PDB file of C-alpha atoms in Angstrom:
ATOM      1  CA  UNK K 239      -5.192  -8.589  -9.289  1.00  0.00           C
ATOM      2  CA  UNK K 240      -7.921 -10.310 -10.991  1.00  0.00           C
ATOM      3  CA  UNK K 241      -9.178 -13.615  -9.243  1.00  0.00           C
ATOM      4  CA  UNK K 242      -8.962 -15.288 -12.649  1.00  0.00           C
ATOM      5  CA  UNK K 243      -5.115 -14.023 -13.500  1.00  0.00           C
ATOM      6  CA  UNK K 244      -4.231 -15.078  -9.174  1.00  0.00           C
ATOM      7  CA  UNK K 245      -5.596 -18.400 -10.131  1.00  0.00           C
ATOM      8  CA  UNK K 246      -4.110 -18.497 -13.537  1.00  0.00           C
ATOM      9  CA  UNK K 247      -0.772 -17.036 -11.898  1.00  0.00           C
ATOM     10  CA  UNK K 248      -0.498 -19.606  -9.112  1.00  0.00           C
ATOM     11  CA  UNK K 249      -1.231 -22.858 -11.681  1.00  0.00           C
ATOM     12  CA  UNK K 250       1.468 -21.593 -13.478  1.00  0.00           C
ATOM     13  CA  UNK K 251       3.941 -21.482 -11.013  1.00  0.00           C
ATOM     14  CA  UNK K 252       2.949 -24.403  -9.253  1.00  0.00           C
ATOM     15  CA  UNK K 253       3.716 -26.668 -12.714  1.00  0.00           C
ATOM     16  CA  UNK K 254       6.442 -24.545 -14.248  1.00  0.00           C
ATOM     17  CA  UNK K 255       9.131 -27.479 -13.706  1.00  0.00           C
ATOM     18  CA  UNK K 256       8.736 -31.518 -14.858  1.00  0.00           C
ATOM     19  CA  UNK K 257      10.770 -33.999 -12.620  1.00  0.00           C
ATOM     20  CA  UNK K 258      13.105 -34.352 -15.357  1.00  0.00           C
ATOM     21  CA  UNK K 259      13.126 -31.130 -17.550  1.00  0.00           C
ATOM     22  CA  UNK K 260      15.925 -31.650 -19.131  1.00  0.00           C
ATOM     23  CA  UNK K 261      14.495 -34.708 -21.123  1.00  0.00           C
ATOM     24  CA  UNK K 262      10.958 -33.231 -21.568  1.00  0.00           C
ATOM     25  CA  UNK K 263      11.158 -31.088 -24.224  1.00  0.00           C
ATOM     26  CA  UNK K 264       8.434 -29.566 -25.916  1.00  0.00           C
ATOM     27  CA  UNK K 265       7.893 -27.511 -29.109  1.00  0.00           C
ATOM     28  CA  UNK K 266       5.699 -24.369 -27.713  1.00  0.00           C
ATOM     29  CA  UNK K 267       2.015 -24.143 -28.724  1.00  0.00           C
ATOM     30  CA  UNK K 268      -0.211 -21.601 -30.483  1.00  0.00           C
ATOM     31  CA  UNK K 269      -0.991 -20.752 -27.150  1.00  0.00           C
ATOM     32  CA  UNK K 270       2.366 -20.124 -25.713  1.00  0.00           C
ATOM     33  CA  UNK K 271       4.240 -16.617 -25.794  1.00  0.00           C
ATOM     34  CA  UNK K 272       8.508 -16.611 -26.448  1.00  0.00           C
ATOM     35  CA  UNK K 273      10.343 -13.380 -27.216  1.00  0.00           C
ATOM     36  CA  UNK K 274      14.040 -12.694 -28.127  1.00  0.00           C
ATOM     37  CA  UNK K 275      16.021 -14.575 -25.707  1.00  0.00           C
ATOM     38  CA  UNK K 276      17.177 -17.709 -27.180  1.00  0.00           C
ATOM     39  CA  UNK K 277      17.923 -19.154 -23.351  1.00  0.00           C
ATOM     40  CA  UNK K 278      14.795 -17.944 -21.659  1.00  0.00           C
ATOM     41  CA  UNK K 279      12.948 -19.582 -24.634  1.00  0.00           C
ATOM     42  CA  UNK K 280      15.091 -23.017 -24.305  1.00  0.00           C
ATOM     43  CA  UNK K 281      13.659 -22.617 -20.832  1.00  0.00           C
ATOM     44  CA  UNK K 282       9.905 -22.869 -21.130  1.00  0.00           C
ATOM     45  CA  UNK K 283      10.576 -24.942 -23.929  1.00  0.00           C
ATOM     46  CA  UNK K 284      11.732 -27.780 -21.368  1.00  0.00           C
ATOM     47  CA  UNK K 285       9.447 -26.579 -18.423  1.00  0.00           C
ATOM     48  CA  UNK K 286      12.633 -24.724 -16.379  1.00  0.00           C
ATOM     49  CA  UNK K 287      10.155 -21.720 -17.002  1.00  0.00           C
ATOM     50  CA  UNK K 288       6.385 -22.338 -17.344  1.00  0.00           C
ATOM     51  CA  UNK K 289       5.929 -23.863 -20.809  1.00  0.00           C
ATOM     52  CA  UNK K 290       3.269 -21.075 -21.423  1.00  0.00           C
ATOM     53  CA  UNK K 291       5.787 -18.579 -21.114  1.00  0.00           C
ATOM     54  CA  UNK K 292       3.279 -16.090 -19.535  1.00  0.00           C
ATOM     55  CA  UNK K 293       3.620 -14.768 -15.476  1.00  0.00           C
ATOM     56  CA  UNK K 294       7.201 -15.762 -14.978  1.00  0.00           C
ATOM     57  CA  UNK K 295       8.037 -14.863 -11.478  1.00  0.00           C
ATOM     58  CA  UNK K 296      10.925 -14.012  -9.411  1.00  0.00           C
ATOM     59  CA  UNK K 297      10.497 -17.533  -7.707  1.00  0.00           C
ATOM     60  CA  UNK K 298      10.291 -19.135 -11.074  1.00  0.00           C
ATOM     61  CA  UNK K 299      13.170 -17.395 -12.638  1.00  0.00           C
ATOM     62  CA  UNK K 300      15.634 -18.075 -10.115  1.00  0.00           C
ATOM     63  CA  UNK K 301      14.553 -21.422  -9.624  1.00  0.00           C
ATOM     64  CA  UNK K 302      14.566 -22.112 -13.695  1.00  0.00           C
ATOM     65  CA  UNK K 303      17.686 -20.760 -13.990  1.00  0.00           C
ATOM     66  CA  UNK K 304      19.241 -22.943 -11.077  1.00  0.00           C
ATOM     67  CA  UNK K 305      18.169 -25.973 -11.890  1.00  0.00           C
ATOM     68  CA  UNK K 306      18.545 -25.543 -15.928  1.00  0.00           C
ATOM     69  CA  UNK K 307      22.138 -23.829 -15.909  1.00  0.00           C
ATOM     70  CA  UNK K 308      23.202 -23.499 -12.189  1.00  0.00           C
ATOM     71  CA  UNK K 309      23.223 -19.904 -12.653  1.00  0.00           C
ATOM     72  CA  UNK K 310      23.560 -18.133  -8.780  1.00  0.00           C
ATOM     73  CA  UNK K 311      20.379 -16.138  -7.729  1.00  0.00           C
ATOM     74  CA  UNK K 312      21.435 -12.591  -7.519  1.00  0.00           C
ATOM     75  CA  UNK K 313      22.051 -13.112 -11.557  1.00  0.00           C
ATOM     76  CA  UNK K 314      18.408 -14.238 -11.764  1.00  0.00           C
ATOM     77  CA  UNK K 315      17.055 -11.131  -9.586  1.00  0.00           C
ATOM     78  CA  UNK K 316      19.368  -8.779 -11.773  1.00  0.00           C
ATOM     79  CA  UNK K 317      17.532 -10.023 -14.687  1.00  0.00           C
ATOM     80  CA  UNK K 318      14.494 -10.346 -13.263  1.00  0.00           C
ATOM     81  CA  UNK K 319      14.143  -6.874 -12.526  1.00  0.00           C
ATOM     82  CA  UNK K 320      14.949  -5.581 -16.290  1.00  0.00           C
ATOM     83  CA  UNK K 321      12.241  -8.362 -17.518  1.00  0.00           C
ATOM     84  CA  UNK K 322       9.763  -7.284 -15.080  1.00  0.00           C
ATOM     85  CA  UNK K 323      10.340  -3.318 -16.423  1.00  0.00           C
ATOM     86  CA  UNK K 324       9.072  -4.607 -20.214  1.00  0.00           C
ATOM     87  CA  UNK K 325       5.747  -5.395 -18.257  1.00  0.00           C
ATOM     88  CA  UNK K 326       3.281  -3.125 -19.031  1.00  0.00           C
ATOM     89  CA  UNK K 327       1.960  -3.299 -16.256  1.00  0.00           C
ATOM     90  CA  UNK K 328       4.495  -1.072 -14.047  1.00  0.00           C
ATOM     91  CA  UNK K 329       2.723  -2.429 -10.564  1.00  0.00           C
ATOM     92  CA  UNK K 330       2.895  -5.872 -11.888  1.00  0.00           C
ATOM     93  CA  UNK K 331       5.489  -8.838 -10.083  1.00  0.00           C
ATOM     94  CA  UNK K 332       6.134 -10.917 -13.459  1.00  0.00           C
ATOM     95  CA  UNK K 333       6.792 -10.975 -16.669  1.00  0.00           C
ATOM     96  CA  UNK K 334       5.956 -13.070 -19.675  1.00  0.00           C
ATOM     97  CA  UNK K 335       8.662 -13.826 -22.218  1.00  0.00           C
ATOM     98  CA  UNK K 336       6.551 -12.043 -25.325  1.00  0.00           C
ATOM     99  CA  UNK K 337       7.406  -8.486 -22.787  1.00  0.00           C
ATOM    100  CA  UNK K 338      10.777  -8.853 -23.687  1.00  0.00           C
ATOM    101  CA  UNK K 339      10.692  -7.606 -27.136  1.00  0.00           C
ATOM    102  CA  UNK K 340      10.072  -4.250 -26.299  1.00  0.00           C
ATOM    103  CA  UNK K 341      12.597  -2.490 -27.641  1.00  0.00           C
ATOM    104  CA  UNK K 342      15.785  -1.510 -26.338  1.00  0.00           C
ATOM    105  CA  UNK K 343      14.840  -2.514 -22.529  1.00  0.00           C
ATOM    106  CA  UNK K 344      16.470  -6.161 -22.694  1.00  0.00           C
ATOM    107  CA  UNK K 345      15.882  -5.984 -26.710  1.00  0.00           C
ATOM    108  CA  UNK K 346      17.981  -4.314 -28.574  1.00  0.00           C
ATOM    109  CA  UNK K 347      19.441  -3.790 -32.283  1.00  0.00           C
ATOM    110  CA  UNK K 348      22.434  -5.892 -33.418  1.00  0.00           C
ATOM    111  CA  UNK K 349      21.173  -9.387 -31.916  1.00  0.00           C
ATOM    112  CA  UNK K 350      23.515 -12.403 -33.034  1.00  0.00           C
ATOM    113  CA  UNK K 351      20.318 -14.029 -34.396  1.00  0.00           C
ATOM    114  CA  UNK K 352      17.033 -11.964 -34.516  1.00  0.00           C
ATOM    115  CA  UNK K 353      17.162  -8.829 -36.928  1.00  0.00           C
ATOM    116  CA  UNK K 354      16.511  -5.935 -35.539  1.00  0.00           C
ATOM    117  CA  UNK K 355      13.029  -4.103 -34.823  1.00  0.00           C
ATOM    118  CA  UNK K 356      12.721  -1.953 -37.553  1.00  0.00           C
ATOM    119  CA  UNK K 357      13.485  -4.589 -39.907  1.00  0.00           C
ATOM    120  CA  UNK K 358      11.012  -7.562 -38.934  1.00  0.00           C
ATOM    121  CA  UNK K 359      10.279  -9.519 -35.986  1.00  0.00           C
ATOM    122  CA  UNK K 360      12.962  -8.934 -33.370  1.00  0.00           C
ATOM    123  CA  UNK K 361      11.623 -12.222 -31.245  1.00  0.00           C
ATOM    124  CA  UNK K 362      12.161 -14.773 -34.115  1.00  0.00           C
ATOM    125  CA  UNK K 363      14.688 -16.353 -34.732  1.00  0.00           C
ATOM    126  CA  UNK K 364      16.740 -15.053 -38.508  1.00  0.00           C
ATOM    127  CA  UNK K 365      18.767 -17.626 -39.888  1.00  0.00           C
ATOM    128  CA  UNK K 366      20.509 -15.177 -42.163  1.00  0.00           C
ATOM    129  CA  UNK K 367      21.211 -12.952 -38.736  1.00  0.00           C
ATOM    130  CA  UNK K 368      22.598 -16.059 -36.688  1.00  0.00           C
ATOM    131  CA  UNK K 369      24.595 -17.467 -39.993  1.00  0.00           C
ATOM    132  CA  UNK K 370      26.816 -14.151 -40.224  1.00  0.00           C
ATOM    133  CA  UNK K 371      27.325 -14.607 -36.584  1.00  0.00           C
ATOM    134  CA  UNK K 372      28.317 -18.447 -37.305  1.00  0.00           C
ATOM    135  CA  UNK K 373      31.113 -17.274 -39.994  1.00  0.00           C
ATOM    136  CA  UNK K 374      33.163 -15.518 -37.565  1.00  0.00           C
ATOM    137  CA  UNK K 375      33.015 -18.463 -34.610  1.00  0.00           C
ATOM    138  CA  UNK K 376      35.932 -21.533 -35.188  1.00  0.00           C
ATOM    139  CA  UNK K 377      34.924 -24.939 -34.237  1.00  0.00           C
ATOM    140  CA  UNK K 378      35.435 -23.806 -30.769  1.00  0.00           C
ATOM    141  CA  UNK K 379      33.949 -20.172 -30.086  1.00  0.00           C
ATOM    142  CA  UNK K 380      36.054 -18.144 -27.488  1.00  0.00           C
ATOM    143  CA  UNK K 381      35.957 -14.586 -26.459  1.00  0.00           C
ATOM    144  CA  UNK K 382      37.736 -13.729 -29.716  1.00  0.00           C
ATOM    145  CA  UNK K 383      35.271 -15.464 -32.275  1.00  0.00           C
ATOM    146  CA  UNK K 384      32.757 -14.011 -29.796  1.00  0.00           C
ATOM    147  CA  UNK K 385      33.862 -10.261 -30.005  1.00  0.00           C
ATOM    148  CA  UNK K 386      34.371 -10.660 -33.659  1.00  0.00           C
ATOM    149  CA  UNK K 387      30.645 -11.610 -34.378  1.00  0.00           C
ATOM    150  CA  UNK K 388      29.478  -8.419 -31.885  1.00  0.00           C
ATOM    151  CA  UNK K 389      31.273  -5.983 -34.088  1.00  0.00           C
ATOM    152  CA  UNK K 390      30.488  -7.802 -37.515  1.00  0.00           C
ATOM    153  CA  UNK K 391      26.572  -7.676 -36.335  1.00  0.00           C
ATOM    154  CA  UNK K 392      27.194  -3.984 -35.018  1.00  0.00           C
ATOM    155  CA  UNK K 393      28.623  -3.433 -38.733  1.00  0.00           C
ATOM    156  CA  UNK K 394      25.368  -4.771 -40.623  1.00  0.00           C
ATOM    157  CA  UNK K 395      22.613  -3.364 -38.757  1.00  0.00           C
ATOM    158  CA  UNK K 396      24.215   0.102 -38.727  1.00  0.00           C
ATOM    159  CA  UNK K 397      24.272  -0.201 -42.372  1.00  0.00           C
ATOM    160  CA  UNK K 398      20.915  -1.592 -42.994  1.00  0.00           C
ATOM    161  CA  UNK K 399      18.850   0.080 -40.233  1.00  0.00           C
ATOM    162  CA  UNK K 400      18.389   3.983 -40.441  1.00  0.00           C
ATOM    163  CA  UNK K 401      17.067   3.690 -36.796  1.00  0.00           C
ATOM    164  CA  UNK K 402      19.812   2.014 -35.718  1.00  0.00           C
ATOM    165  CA  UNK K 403      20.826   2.675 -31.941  1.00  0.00           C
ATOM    166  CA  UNK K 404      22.159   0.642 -29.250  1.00  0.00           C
ATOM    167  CA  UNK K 405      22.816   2.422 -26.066  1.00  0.00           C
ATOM    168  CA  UNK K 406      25.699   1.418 -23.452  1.00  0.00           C
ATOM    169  CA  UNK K 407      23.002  -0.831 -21.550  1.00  0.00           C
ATOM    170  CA  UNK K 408      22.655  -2.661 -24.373  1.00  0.00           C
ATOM    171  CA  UNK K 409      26.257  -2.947 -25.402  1.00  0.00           C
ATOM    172  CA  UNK K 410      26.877  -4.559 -21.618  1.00  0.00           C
ATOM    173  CA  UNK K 411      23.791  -6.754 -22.682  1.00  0.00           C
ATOM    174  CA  UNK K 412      25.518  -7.701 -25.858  1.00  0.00           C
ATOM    175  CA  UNK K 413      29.088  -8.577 -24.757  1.00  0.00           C
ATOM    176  CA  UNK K 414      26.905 -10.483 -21.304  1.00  0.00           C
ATOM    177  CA  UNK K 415      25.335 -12.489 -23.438  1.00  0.00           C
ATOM    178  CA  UNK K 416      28.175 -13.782 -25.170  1.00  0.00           C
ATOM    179  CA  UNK K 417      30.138 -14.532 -22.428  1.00  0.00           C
ATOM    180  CA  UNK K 418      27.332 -16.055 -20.507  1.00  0.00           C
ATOM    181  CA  UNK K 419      26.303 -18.442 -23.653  1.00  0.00           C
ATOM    182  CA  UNK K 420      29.604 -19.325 -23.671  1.00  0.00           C
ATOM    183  CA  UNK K 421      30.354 -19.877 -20.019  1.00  0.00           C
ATOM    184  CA  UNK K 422      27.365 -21.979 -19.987  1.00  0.00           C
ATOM    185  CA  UNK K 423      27.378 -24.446 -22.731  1.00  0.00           C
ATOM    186  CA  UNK K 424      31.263 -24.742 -22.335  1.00  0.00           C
ATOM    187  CA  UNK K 425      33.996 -24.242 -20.085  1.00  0.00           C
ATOM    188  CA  UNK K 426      33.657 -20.969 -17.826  1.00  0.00           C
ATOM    189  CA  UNK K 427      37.098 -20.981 -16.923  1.00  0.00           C
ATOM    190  CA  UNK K 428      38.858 -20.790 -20.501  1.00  0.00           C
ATOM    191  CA  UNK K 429      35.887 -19.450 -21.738  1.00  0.00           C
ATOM    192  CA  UNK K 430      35.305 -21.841 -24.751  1.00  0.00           C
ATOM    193  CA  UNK K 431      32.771 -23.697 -26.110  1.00  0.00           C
ATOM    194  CA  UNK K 432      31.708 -26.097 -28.853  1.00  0.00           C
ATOM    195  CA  UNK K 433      30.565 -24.580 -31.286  1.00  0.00           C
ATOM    196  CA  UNK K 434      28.341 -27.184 -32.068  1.00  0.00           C
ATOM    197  CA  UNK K 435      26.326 -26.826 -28.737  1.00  0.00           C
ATOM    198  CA  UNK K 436      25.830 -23.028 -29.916  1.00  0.00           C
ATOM    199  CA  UNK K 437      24.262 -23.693 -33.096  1.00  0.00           C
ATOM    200  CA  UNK K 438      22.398 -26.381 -31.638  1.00  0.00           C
ATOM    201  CA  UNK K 439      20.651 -24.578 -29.058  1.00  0.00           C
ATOM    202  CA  UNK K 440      20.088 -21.530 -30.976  1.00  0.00           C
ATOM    203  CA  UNK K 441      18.504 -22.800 -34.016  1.00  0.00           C
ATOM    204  CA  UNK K 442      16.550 -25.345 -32.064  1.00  0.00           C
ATOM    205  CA  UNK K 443      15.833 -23.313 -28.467  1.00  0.00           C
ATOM    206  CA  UNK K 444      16.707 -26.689 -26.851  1.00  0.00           C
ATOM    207  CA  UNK K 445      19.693 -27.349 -24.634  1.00  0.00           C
ATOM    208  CA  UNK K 446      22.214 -29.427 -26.370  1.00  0.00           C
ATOM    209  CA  UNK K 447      21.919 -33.025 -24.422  1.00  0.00           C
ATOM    210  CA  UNK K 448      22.635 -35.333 -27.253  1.00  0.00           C
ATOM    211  CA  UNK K 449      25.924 -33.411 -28.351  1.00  0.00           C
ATOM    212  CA  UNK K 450      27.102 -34.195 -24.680  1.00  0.00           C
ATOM    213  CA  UNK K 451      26.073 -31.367 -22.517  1.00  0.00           C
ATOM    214  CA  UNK K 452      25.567 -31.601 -19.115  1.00  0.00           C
ATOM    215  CA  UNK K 453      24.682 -28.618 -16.668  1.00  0.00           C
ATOM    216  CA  UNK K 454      27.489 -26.702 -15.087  1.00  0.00           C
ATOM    217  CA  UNK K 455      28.340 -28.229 -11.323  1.00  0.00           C
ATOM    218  CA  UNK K 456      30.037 -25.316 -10.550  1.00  0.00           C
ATOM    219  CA  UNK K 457      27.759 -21.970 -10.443  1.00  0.00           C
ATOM    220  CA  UNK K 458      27.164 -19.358 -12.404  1.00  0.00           C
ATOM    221  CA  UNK K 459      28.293 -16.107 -10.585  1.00  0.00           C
ATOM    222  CA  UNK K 460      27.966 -12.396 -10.522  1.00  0.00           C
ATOM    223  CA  UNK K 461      32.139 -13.115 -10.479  1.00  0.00           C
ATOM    224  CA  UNK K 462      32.562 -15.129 -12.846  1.00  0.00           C
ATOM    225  CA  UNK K 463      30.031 -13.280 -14.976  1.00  0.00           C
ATOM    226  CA  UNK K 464      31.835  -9.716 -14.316  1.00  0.00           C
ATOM    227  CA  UNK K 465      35.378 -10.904 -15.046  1.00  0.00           C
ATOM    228  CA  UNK K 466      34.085 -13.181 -18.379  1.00  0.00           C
ATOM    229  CA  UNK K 467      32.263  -9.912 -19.811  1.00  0.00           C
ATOM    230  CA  UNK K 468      35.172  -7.941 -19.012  1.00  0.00           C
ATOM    231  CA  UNK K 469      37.341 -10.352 -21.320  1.00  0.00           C
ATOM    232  CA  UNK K 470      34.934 -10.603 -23.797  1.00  0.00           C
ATOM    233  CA  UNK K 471      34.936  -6.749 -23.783  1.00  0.00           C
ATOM    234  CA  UNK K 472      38.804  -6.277 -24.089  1.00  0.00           C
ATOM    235  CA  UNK K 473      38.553  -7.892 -27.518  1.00  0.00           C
ATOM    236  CA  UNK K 474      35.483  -5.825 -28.459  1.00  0.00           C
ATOM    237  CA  UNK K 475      36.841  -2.970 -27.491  1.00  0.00           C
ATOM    238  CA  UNK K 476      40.168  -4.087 -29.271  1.00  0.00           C
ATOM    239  CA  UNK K 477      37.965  -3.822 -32.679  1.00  0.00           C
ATOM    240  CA  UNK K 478      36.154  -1.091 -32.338  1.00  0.00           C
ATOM    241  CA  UNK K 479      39.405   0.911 -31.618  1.00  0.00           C
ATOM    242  CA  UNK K 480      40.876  -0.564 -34.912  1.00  0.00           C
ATOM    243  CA  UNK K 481      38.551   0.157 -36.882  1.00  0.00           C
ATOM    244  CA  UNK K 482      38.149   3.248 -35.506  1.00  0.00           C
ATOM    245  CA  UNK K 483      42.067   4.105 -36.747  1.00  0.00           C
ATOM    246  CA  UNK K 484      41.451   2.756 -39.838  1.00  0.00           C
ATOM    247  CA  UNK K 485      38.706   4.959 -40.421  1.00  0.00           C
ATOM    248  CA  UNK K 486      40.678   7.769 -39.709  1.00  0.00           C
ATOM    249  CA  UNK K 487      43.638   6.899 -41.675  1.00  0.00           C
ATOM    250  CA  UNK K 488      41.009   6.794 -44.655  1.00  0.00           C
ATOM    251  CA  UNK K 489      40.018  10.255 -44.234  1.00  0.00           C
ATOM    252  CA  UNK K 490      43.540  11.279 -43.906  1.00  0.00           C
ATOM    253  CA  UNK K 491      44.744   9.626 -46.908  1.00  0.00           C
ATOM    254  CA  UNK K 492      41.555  11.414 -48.614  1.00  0.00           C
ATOM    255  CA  UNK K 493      42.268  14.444 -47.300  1.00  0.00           C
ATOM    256  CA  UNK K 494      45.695  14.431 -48.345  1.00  0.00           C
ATOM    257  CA  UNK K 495      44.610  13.275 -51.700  1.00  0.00           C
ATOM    258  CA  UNK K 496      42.124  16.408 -52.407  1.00  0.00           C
ATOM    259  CA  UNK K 497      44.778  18.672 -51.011  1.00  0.00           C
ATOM    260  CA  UNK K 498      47.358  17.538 -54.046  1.00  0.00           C
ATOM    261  CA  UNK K 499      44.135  17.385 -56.566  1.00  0.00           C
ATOM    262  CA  UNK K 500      44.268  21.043 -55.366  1.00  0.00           C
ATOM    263  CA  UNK K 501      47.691  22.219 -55.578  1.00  0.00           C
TER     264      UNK K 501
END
């Protein structure tokens, strides 16, 4: 490594946290990198992450992600890994959040509020994306408003992207997401959550203090991760396998039609 990118490195992860982060946010600067990941971005944005965005580190990560959300290390080092793949670098032993939009590593098509690749810029923010997501979310967003807003997103980028594609990785990432977002800025245990706080940090990439948020005092685990995504997947997989049937009973009932057109 380059004494300059060491020195740059270390600086970076020396300062990556304020005393109080969660009151010190800060818009990012021409400077600063951010990619697709509304949290990781709500991150640097309050200095959980380095503000700069650039040579996140294992260290940093899992610290960030402690102190911001309470999440439990080994989620931080499963992520970490993934992140540290969009490097191009492959030697390298960081990332920096502007990696992440390669696609379909940790990127991938049918994002609740970023288009996807082919159709703009998969690391900003679309309000038009994140407002379809909104319309299927009640004022409280549960695994049910959650799985509805996968499969609606699913819907319109298969029929707007011709190189549409999201592979089971993804899918996990999807459904994850969801029930980590929720987990986190509501209750893990009934998996709710304001739907309020959602907007809020989504639109703005800043964690949701004034509408009463606090961070989570009880953590964020691989176990309570696993058996969330697992709910939220029931219900997505609920939806996919009705309209699935429905699709069939379509072609049946055109079938049968074109068979009496015929006789």
């Amino acid at each position: 490594m380059r004494l300059a990118t060491f020195l740059t490195l270390a600086a970076v992860s020396v300062t990556a946290q304020s005393p109080d982060a969660f009151h010190h946010w800060q818009a990012p600067t021409a400077n600063d990198v951010r990619g697709p990941c509304p949290f990781l971005n709500t991150f640097a944005n309050h200095g959980f992450l380095p503000r700069s965005g650039k040579y996140i580190t294992l260290q940093n990560l899992a610290d960030g992600l402690f102190n911001a959300v309470n999440f439990d290390e080994p989620i931080s080092e499963f992520l970490f890994n993934f992140a540290r793949g969009t490097n191009p670098d492959a030697n390298a032993t960081w990332f920096s959040l502007d990696h992440l939009t390669r696609h379909n590593v940790l990127e991938h098509d049918a994002s609740l509020s970023r288009v996807d690749a082919y159709l703009g810029h998969a690391d900003k923010f679309n309000q038009e994306a994140f407002d379809e997501t909104l319309s299927y979310y009640g004022d409280i967003v549960d695994v049910n408003g959650g799985a509805d807003a996968i499969v609606a997103r699913i819907k319109t980028c298969k029929a707007t992207n011709p190189t549409y594609s999201l592979s089971e990785l993804g899918e996990s990432f999807i459904l994850g997401e969801t029930a980590a977002f929720i987990s986190i800025l509501g209750d893990a245990e009934t998996i709710t959550a304001d739907k309020k706080r959602v907007e809020y940090l989504f639109q703005n990439e800043r964690l949701p203090l004034e509408l009463g948020w606090t961070r989570p005092s009880t953590p964020f685990t691989p176990a309570v991760l696993g058996r969330n995504l697992d709910k939220v997947r029931v219900e997505y997989n609920k939806r996919l396998n009705a309209t699935a049937s429905q699709r069939f009973r379509s072609k049946r009932l055109v079938a049968h039609g074109s068979a009496k057109l015929v006789v």
